[in-house]
Amino acid sequence: MSTPNPGMDAETFDQFLDQLERYVRERLIPAEKDVIEQDKVPDDILAEMKDMGLFGLTVPEEFGGAGLNITQYAKVVQTMAYAAPAYRSIFSINVGMFNSAIKNGGTPEQQAEWWPRIAAGEIACFGLTEPGSGSDSAAMQTMAKPDPDGNGWILNGTKRYITNAPHADVALIMARTEKDALPKNAHVSAFIVPMDTPGMSTSSPDKKMGQAGSHISDVMLDDVHVPGDALLGGETGQGFRFAMMSLDNGRISVGAASAGYARRALDSAIKYANERQAFGEPIANFQLIQQMLAESWTEIYAAEAMMADVTARVDRGEDTVKHAAAFKVFASEMCGRVVDRVVQIYGGAGYLAEYDAERFFRDARIYRIYEGTTQILQLQIAKRMLREYAQSV
């Protein structure tokens, strides 16, 4: 078990969350049209988000962050996810996976260098997935070889589907430091690589089904020279372990985002059902419409209860691999069911781009894929269950 994290003072956090809720409704939601049309978070809003400290939520206070614990962080993500997904996406890698890796695996020197920088708003990306390997780390092709001219490393390879890569300032890159796959993924190490390092480049942002304003692209590494202190933790063979620990936070973030966006979609459906008339009365009066509303609210409530449980476990220092995976699976699948019902409640209008329901449906689909597909996480949950059973008999 790790050391419990008390987080921000409860009263101060409640005030911050109230302020954030107003900001989401009064500033972010009205700007969604611009985000969609421009396919980017407007520069003035991005600056505001940095000034609010959103890029350093989980960074310790002594390094310029807010020092939130995971329970508080998940509530912030859920609140932000009520608006367009791009708002959450642009800061979530910083405060979720990148910061988690620095916290769990970084040396004191790496923490002292990078925590203040990401808290100030430098944008991070997380380079694990490749064209030929996602969940299968044994197939990873990106290589890191010792620099023959110094104590550093030379990185070569390509990463794929990397969120924030087109505008990131720094990347955490997973690379093989051994040619052959070793037990427990000890052939994979992690490197902190500024994106302006010679040899680093990105492809054009990929065109996606949804989530306008949130950008992903390939990251290409062509003889990228990094110093020895770029190796996370100063030790080879630990990269995959740090990545997996970071992904627990990433999965909690996706689960929280799924719950927040499902709530937004349901609120939209309730409003529409009360306004839309059929047979001389609001369709909200029809029992089968009410059934879809009730099922959606019930499932969102269940996801929120799971979120409260898993984040409390993390903050107590418990091993939450199974719980984080289960929360992400349930919440992301739940969000998919909710937005599908919302389209159904809207009826024909739900298929038209001029109504929000169509966008909700497209945006929500990715939640069941990234940070571990539903199917990969089900395997992970089952393997952990069977391992626990074997240890108990």
Short mmCIF file of C-alpha atoms in Angstrom, two decimals:
data_model
loop_
_atom_site.label_atom_id
_atom_site.label_comp_id
_atom_site.label_asym_id
_atom_site.label_seq_id
_atom_site.Cartn_x
_atom_site.Cartn_y
_atom_site.Cartn_z
CA MET A 1 0.00 0.00 0.00
CA SER A 2 1.15 3.55 -0.78
CA THR A 3 0.86 6.56 1.52
CA PRO A 4 -2.72 7.90 1.78
CA ASN A 5 -3.29 11.32 0.20
CA PRO A 6 -5.56 13.71 2.17
CA GLY A 7 -5.79 16.12 -0.76
CA MET A 8 -7.01 19.69 -0.65
CA ASP A 9 -8.88 20.97 2.40
CA ALA A 10 -12.52 19.86 1.97
CA GLU A 11 -14.07 23.33 2.34
CA THR A 12 -11.62 24.87 -0.11
CA PHE A 13 -12.22 22.09 -2.59
CA ASP A 14 -16.01 22.46 -2.39
CA GLN A 15 -15.64 26.17 -3.15
CA PHE A 16 -13.36 25.38 -6.10
CA LEU A 17 -15.81 22.80 -7.46
CA ASP A 18 -18.73 25.27 -7.19
CA GLN A 19 -16.68 27.83 -9.10
CA LEU A 20 -15.77 25.22 -11.71
CA GLU A 21 -19.41 24.19 -12.21
CA ARG A 22 -20.33 27.80 -12.94
CA TYR A 23 -17.38 28.14 -15.31
CA VAL A 24 -18.46 25.02 -17.20
CA ARG A 25 -22.04 26.22 -17.66
CA GLU A 26 -21.41 29.91 -18.21
CA ARG A 27 -18.16 29.80 -20.20
CA LEU A 28 -17.34 26.38 -21.63
CA ILE A 29 -20.73 25.19 -22.86
CA PRO A 30 -21.50 28.47 -24.69
CA ALA A 31 -18.10 28.17 -26.43
CA GLU A 32 -18.72 24.60 -27.67
CA LYS A 33 -19.83 25.81 -31.10
CA ASP A 34 -16.46 27.53 -31.57
CA VAL A 35 -14.61 24.42 -30.39
CA ILE A 36 -16.44 22.29 -32.96
CA GLU A 37 -16.13 24.75 -35.85
CA GLN A 38 -12.44 25.51 -35.22
CA ASP A 39 -11.57 21.97 -34.04
CA LYS A 40 -9.60 23.41 -31.13
CA VAL A 41 -10.03 24.82 -27.65
CA PRO A 42 -9.90 28.62 -28.11
CA ASP A 43 -6.63 30.17 -26.96
CA ASP A 44 -8.30 32.47 -24.44
CA ILE A 45 -10.12 29.55 -22.79
CA LEU A 46 -6.92 27.51 -22.74
CA ALA A 47 -5.18 30.38 -20.97
CA GLU A 48 -8.03 30.61 -18.46
CA MET A 49 -7.82 26.88 -17.74
CA LYS A 50 -4.10 27.21 -17.07
CA ASP A 51 -4.69 30.19 -14.77
CA MET A 52 -7.28 28.14 -12.85
CA GLY A 53 -4.64 25.51 -12.17
CA LEU A 54 -6.35 22.73 -14.12
CA PHE A 55 -3.07 21.49 -15.61
CA GLY A 56 -1.57 20.90 -12.17
CA LEU A 57 -4.49 19.55 -10.19
CA THR A 58 -2.63 16.54 -8.78
CA VAL A 59 0.83 18.12 -8.62
CA PRO A 60 1.95 18.67 -5.00
CA GLU A 61 1.38 22.19 -3.70
CA GLU A 62 5.07 22.76 -3.02
CA PHE A 63 5.72 22.35 -6.75
CA GLY A 64 3.00 24.76 -7.86
CA GLY A 65 0.05 22.39 -8.11
CA ALA A 66 -3.26 22.07 -6.27
CA GLY A 67 -2.35 18.82 -4.51
CA LEU A 68 -5.71 17.16 -5.12
CA ASN A 69 -6.19 13.53 -4.19
CA ILE A 70 -7.76 11.12 -6.68
CA THR A 71 -11.27 11.46 -5.28
CA GLN A 72 -11.11 15.21 -5.80
CA TYR A 73 -9.43 14.88 -9.19
CA ALA A 74 -12.16 12.53 -10.45
CA LYS A 75 -14.85 15.00 -9.34
CA VAL A 76 -13.11 17.76 -11.27
CA VAL A 77 -12.91 15.55 -14.37
CA GLN A 78 -16.59 14.64 -14.06
CA THR A 79 -17.51 18.31 -13.72
CA MET A 80 -15.39 19.35 -16.72
CA ALA A 81 -16.71 16.44 -18.79
CA TYR A 82 -20.21 17.90 -18.64
CA ALA A 83 -18.96 20.19 -21.42
CA ALA A 84 -17.34 19.20 -24.72
CA PRO A 85 -14.75 16.41 -24.30
CA ALA A 86 -11.92 18.55 -25.70
CA TYR A 87 -11.79 20.59 -22.50
CA ARG A 88 -11.02 17.56 -20.37
CA SER A 89 -8.77 15.94 -22.92
CA ILE A 90 -6.28 18.78 -23.11
CA PHE A 91 -5.37 18.73 -19.40
CA SER A 92 -6.17 15.16 -18.38
CA ILE A 93 -2.92 13.60 -19.61
CA ASN A 94 -0.99 16.09 -17.47
CA VAL A 95 -2.80 15.44 -14.25
CA GLY A 96 -3.57 11.78 -14.83
CA MET A 97 -1.02 9.63 -16.57
CA PHE A 98 2.02 11.92 -16.89
CA ASN A 99 1.90 13.19 -13.32
CA SER A 100 1.19 9.70 -11.99
CA ALA A 101 4.28 8.35 -13.74
CA ILE A 102 6.43 11.19 -12.40
CA LYS A 103 5.03 10.64 -8.90
CA ASN A 104 5.42 6.86 -8.88
CA GLY A 105 8.61 6.49 -10.88
CA GLY A 106 10.40 9.82 -11.16
CA THR A 107 13.60 10.68 -9.35
CA PRO A 108 13.52 13.71 -7.00
CA GLU A 109 15.36 15.65 -9.70
CA GLN A 110 12.79 14.71 -12.36
CA GLN A 111 9.94 15.67 -10.05
CA ALA A 112 11.58 19.01 -9.23
CA GLU A 113 12.02 19.78 -12.94
CA TRP A 114 8.72 18.60 -14.40
CA TRP A 115 6.09 19.16 -11.74
CA PRO A 116 6.39 22.97 -11.82
CA ARG A 117 6.42 22.95 -15.61
CA ILE A 118 3.23 20.93 -16.08
CA ALA A 119 1.52 22.78 -13.22
CA ALA A 120 2.26 26.01 -15.10
CA GLY A 121 0.50 24.64 -18.17
CA GLU A 122 3.02 22.79 -20.28
CA ILE A 123 1.05 20.09 -22.10
CA ALA A 124 2.06 16.43 -21.85
CA CYS A 125 1.37 13.37 -23.98
CA PHE A 126 1.80 9.68 -23.23
CA GLY A 127 3.55 7.54 -25.84
CA LEU A 128 2.68 3.86 -25.38
CA THR A 129 0.56 2.70 -28.35
CA GLU A 130 2.26 1.91 -31.67
CA PRO A 131 1.05 0.95 -35.17
CA GLY A 132 1.64 -2.72 -34.37
CA SER A 133 1.22 -2.80 -30.61
CA GLY A 134 -1.29 -1.40 -28.18
CA SER A 135 -2.03 -3.68 -25.26
CA ASP A 136 0.62 -6.13 -26.49
CA SER A 137 3.80 -4.57 -25.12
CA ALA A 138 5.88 -7.56 -26.22
CA ALA A 139 5.37 -6.39 -29.81
CA MET A 140 6.65 -2.85 -29.11
CA GLN A 141 9.13 -1.75 -31.77
CA THR A 142 10.35 1.62 -30.49
CA MET A 143 13.94 1.11 -29.37
CA ALA A 144 16.19 3.01 -26.99
CA LYS A 145 19.88 2.22 -27.36
CA PRO A 146 22.72 3.58 -25.27
CA ASP A 147 24.38 6.58 -26.90
CA PRO A 148 27.94 5.47 -27.74
CA ASP A 149 29.14 9.09 -27.40
CA GLY A 150 27.82 9.70 -23.89
CA ASN A 151 25.66 8.47 -21.03
CA GLY A 152 22.38 9.12 -22.83
CA TRP A 153 20.10 7.21 -25.18
CA ILE A 154 19.07 7.22 -28.83
CA LEU A 155 15.37 6.58 -29.51
CA ASN A 156 13.84 5.38 -32.78
CA GLY A 157 10.26 4.38 -33.50
CA THR A 158 6.68 5.52 -34.05
CA LYS A 159 3.82 5.99 -31.59
CA ARG A 160 0.20 6.07 -32.72
CA TYR A 161 -3.08 7.62 -31.50
CA ILE A 162 -1.24 9.88 -29.06
CA THR A 163 -3.62 12.37 -27.44
CA ASN A 164 -2.34 15.97 -27.36
CA ALA A 165 0.75 15.08 -29.43
CA PRO A 166 0.21 17.85 -32.05
CA HIS A 167 0.49 20.59 -29.39
CA ALA A 168 2.32 18.84 -26.55
CA ASP A 169 5.44 20.22 -24.90
CA VAL A 170 6.70 16.91 -23.48
CA ALA A 171 6.13 13.21 -24.03
CA LEU A 172 6.58 10.18 -21.83
CA ILE A 173 7.86 7.61 -24.33
CA MET A 174 7.86 3.86 -23.72
CA ALA A 175 10.69 2.10 -25.53
CA ARG A 176 12.49 -1.23 -25.55
CA THR A 177 15.84 -1.16 -23.82
CA GLU A 178 16.28 -4.89 -24.45
CA LYS A 179 15.86 -6.57 -27.85
CA ASP A 180 14.08 -9.63 -26.50
CA ALA A 181 10.91 -9.57 -24.41
CA LEU A 182 11.74 -10.23 -20.78
CA PRO A 183 9.50 -11.50 -17.96
CA LYS A 184 7.05 -8.95 -16.55
CA ASN A 185 7.74 -6.52 -19.41
CA ALA A 186 11.20 -5.69 -18.10
CA HIS A 187 12.31 -4.96 -21.67
CA VAL A 188 10.32 -1.69 -21.64
CA SER A 189 11.63 1.56 -20.13
CA ALA A 190 10.16 5.07 -19.96
CA PHE A 191 11.79 8.30 -21.13
CA ILE A 192 10.83 11.93 -20.57
CA VAL A 193 11.33 13.61 -23.95
CA PRO A 194 10.63 17.29 -24.73
CA MET A 195 8.76 17.52 -28.02
CA ASP A 196 11.23 20.05 -29.42
CA THR A 197 14.11 17.56 -29.16
CA PRO A 198 15.75 17.13 -32.60
CA GLY A 199 14.36 14.07 -34.32
CA MET A 200 10.90 14.35 -32.69
CA SER A 201 8.01 15.05 -35.07
CA THR A 202 4.27 14.50 -35.32
CA SER A 203 1.92 13.69 -38.17
CA SER A 204 -1.10 15.78 -39.07
CA PRO A 205 -3.91 15.34 -36.53
CA ASP A 206 -6.08 12.33 -37.32
CA LYS A 207 -9.65 12.92 -38.44
CA LYS A 208 -11.96 11.27 -35.92
CA MET A 209 -15.56 10.20 -35.45
CA GLY A 210 -16.12 12.69 -32.65
CA GLN A 211 -14.53 14.71 -29.85
CA ALA A 212 -13.81 17.78 -31.97
CA GLY A 213 -11.02 19.92 -30.57
CA SER A 214 -9.24 16.96 -29.01
CA HIS A 215 -6.28 16.03 -31.18
CA ILE A 216 -4.37 12.80 -31.69
CA SER A 217 -1.53 12.01 -34.05
CA ASP A 218 1.50 9.83 -34.61
CA VAL A 219 4.76 10.70 -32.89
CA MET A 220 7.88 9.85 -34.88
CA LEU A 221 11.28 9.43 -33.25
CA ASP A 222 14.23 9.51 -35.66
CA ASP A 223 17.58 9.21 -33.87
CA VAL A 224 16.31 11.21 -30.91
CA HIS A 225 19.21 11.80 -28.51
CA VAL A 226 18.23 12.24 -24.85
CA PRO A 227 20.49 12.56 -21.81
CA GLY A 228 20.80 9.85 -19.21
CA ASP A 229 18.53 11.71 -16.80
CA ALA A 230 15.66 11.39 -19.28
CA LEU A 231 15.26 7.76 -18.19
CA LEU A 232 12.30 7.77 -15.79
CA GLY A 233 13.47 6.71 -12.36
CA GLY A 234 17.04 6.37 -13.60
CA GLU A 235 16.56 2.62 -14.07
CA THR A 236 15.81 0.49 -17.11
CA GLY A 237 13.11 -2.16 -17.19
CA GLN A 238 10.60 -0.20 -15.10
CA GLY A 239 8.78 1.64 -17.89
CA PHE A 240 5.88 -0.75 -18.33
CA ARG A 241 5.22 -0.90 -14.59
CA PHE A 242 5.12 2.89 -14.39
CA ALA A 243 2.87 3.00 -17.46
CA MET A 244 0.40 0.53 -15.99
CA MET A 245 0.29 2.40 -12.69
CA SER A 246 -0.37 5.58 -14.65
CA LEU A 247 -3.10 3.91 -16.69
CA ASP A 248 -5.06 3.20 -13.51
CA ASN A 249 -5.40 6.97 -13.11
CA GLY A 250 -6.13 7.33 -16.81
CA ARG A 251 -8.92 4.76 -16.56
CA ILE A 252 -10.42 6.54 -13.59
CA SER A 253 -10.32 9.76 -15.61
CA VAL A 254 -12.12 8.13 -18.54
CA GLY A 255 -14.70 6.62 -16.19
CA ALA A 256 -15.31 10.00 -14.57
CA ALA A 257 -15.56 11.64 -17.99
CA SER A 258 -18.07 9.00 -19.08
CA ALA A 259 -20.22 9.70 -16.03
CA GLY A 260 -20.05 13.45 -16.57
CA TYR A 261 -20.89 13.29 -20.26
CA ALA A 262 -23.71 10.81 -19.70
CA ARG A 263 -25.20 13.26 -17.19
CA ARG A 264 -24.99 16.05 -19.80
CA ALA A 265 -26.70 13.87 -22.42
CA LEU A 266 -29.45 12.82 -20.01
CA ASP A 267 -30.14 16.42 -18.97
CA SER A 268 -30.46 17.30 -22.65
CA ALA A 269 -32.92 14.43 -23.17
CA ILE A 270 -35.05 15.47 -20.18
CA LYS A 271 -35.27 19.02 -21.55
CA TYR A 272 -36.13 17.79 -25.03
CA ALA A 273 -38.73 15.32 -23.77
CA ASN A 274 -40.52 18.11 -21.92
CA GLU A 275 -40.50 20.42 -24.93
CA ARG A 276 -41.34 17.94 -27.71
CA GLN A 277 -45.06 17.50 -28.21
CA ALA A 278 -46.74 14.40 -29.62
CA PHE A 279 -50.42 13.44 -29.53
CA GLY A 280 -51.12 16.71 -27.81
CA GLU A 281 -48.74 16.35 -24.84
CA PRO A 282 -45.02 16.32 -24.00
CA ILE A 283 -43.37 13.03 -24.82
CA ALA A 284 -41.99 13.08 -21.26
CA ASN A 285 -45.46 11.91 -20.22
CA PHE A 286 -45.09 8.65 -22.16
CA GLN A 287 -44.09 5.70 -20.00
CA LEU A 288 -41.59 4.19 -22.44
CA ILE A 289 -39.79 7.54 -22.62
CA GLN A 290 -39.82 7.62 -18.82
CA GLN A 291 -38.35 4.12 -18.75
CA MET A 292 -35.37 5.24 -20.84
CA LEU A 293 -34.87 8.29 -18.63
CA ALA A 294 -35.08 6.21 -15.46
CA GLU A 295 -32.71 3.52 -16.72
CA SER A 296 -30.20 6.19 -17.71
CA TRP A 297 -30.33 7.97 -14.35
CA THR A 298 -29.97 4.66 -12.51
CA GLU A 299 -26.90 3.65 -14.47
CA ILE A 300 -25.24 7.06 -14.03
CA TYR A 301 -25.87 6.81 -10.30
CA ALA A 302 -24.27 3.36 -10.24
CA ALA A 303 -21.20 4.67 -12.09
CA GLU A 304 -20.89 7.57 -9.66
CA ALA A 305 -21.06 5.16 -6.74
CA MET A 306 -18.30 3.06 -8.30
CA MET A 307 -16.23 6.20 -8.81
CA ALA A 308 -16.57 7.17 -5.16
CA ASP A 309 -15.49 3.69 -4.09
CA VAL A 310 -12.48 3.24 -6.38
CA THR A 311 -11.11 6.74 -5.79
CA ALA A 312 -11.41 6.31 -2.02
CA ARG A 313 -9.47 3.06 -2.34
CA VAL A 314 -6.72 4.82 -4.32
CA ASP A 315 -6.50 7.58 -1.73
CA ARG A 316 -6.17 4.97 1.02
CA GLY A 317 -3.22 3.50 -0.86
CA GLU A 318 -4.88 0.23 -1.89
CA ASP A 319 -4.11 -1.81 -5.00
CA THR A 320 -6.90 -0.79 -7.39
CA VAL A 321 -5.95 -2.36 -10.72
CA LYS A 322 -9.10 -4.48 -10.77
CA HIS A 323 -11.36 -1.75 -9.39
CA ALA A 324 -10.10 0.96 -11.78
CA ALA A 325 -10.57 -1.37 -14.74
CA ALA A 326 -14.07 -2.35 -13.62
CA PHE A 327 -15.09 1.28 -13.13
CA LYS A 328 -13.80 2.26 -16.56
CA VAL A 329 -15.55 -0.69 -18.22
CA PHE A 330 -18.90 -0.04 -16.55
CA ALA A 331 -18.86 3.76 -16.87
CA SER A 332 -17.81 3.82 -20.52
CA GLU A 333 -20.30 1.12 -21.53
CA MET A 334 -22.97 2.90 -19.48
CA CYS A 335 -22.28 6.16 -21.28
CA GLY A 336 -22.71 4.38 -24.60
CA ARG A 337 -26.09 3.05 -23.52
CA VAL A 338 -27.22 6.44 -22.24
CA VAL A 339 -26.33 8.38 -25.38
CA ASP A 340 -28.02 5.69 -27.48
CA ARG A 341 -31.22 6.15 -25.47
CA VAL A 342 -30.89 9.91 -25.80
CA VAL A 343 -30.81 9.62 -29.60
CA GLN A 344 -33.90 7.42 -29.36
CA ILE A 345 -35.70 9.97 -27.17
CA TYR A 346 -34.92 12.69 -29.69
CA GLY A 347 -36.30 10.43 -32.42
CA GLY A 348 -35.61 11.61 -35.96
CA ALA A 349 -34.04 14.79 -34.63
CA GLY A 350 -31.47 12.67 -32.81
CA TYR A 351 -29.96 11.68 -36.16
CA LEU A 352 -29.47 15.27 -37.30
CA ALA A 353 -26.23 17.13 -36.71
CA GLU A 354 -28.07 20.32 -35.74
CA TYR A 355 -29.15 18.65 -32.46
CA ASP A 356 -26.82 17.78 -29.61
CA ALA A 357 -27.87 14.11 -29.37
CA GLU A 358 -26.00 13.17 -32.55
CA ARG A 359 -22.79 14.73 -31.22
CA PHE A 360 -23.16 13.05 -27.83
CA PHE A 361 -23.45 9.69 -29.57
CA ARG A 362 -20.28 10.18 -31.64
CA ASP A 363 -18.25 11.69 -28.81
CA ALA A 364 -19.03 8.91 -26.34
CA ARG A 365 -17.91 6.01 -28.54
CA ILE A 366 -14.18 6.41 -27.86
CA TYR A 367 -14.60 6.03 -24.09
CA ARG A 368 -15.00 2.26 -24.59
CA ILE A 369 -11.69 2.08 -26.45
CA TYR A 370 -8.92 4.26 -25.09
CA GLU A 371 -6.94 3.63 -21.89
CA GLY A 372 -7.75 -0.04 -22.48
CA THR A 373 -10.65 -1.45 -24.49
CA THR A 374 -13.55 -3.03 -22.64
CA GLN A 375 -12.38 -6.47 -23.76
CA ILE A 376 -8.76 -6.03 -22.65
CA LEU A 377 -9.89 -4.71 -19.28
CA GLN A 378 -12.29 -7.63 -18.83
CA LEU A 379 -9.34 -9.95 -19.35
CA GLN A 380 -7.33 -7.96 -16.82
CA ILE A 381 -10.13 -8.14 -14.25
CA ALA A 382 -10.54 -11.88 -14.77
CA LYS A 383 -6.80 -12.55 -14.52
CA ARG A 384 -6.64 -10.61 -11.28
CA MET A 385 -9.64 -12.55 -9.91
CA LEU A 386 -8.09 -15.89 -10.79
CA ARG A 387 -4.75 -14.86 -9.33
CA GLU A 388 -6.42 -13.83 -6.08
CA TYR A 389 -8.29 -17.14 -5.98
CA ALA A 390 -5.07 -19.12 -6.51
CA GLN A 391 -3.42 -17.23 -3.66
CA SER A 392 -6.34 -17.91 -1.33
CA VAL A 393 -6.42 -21.72 -1.68
#
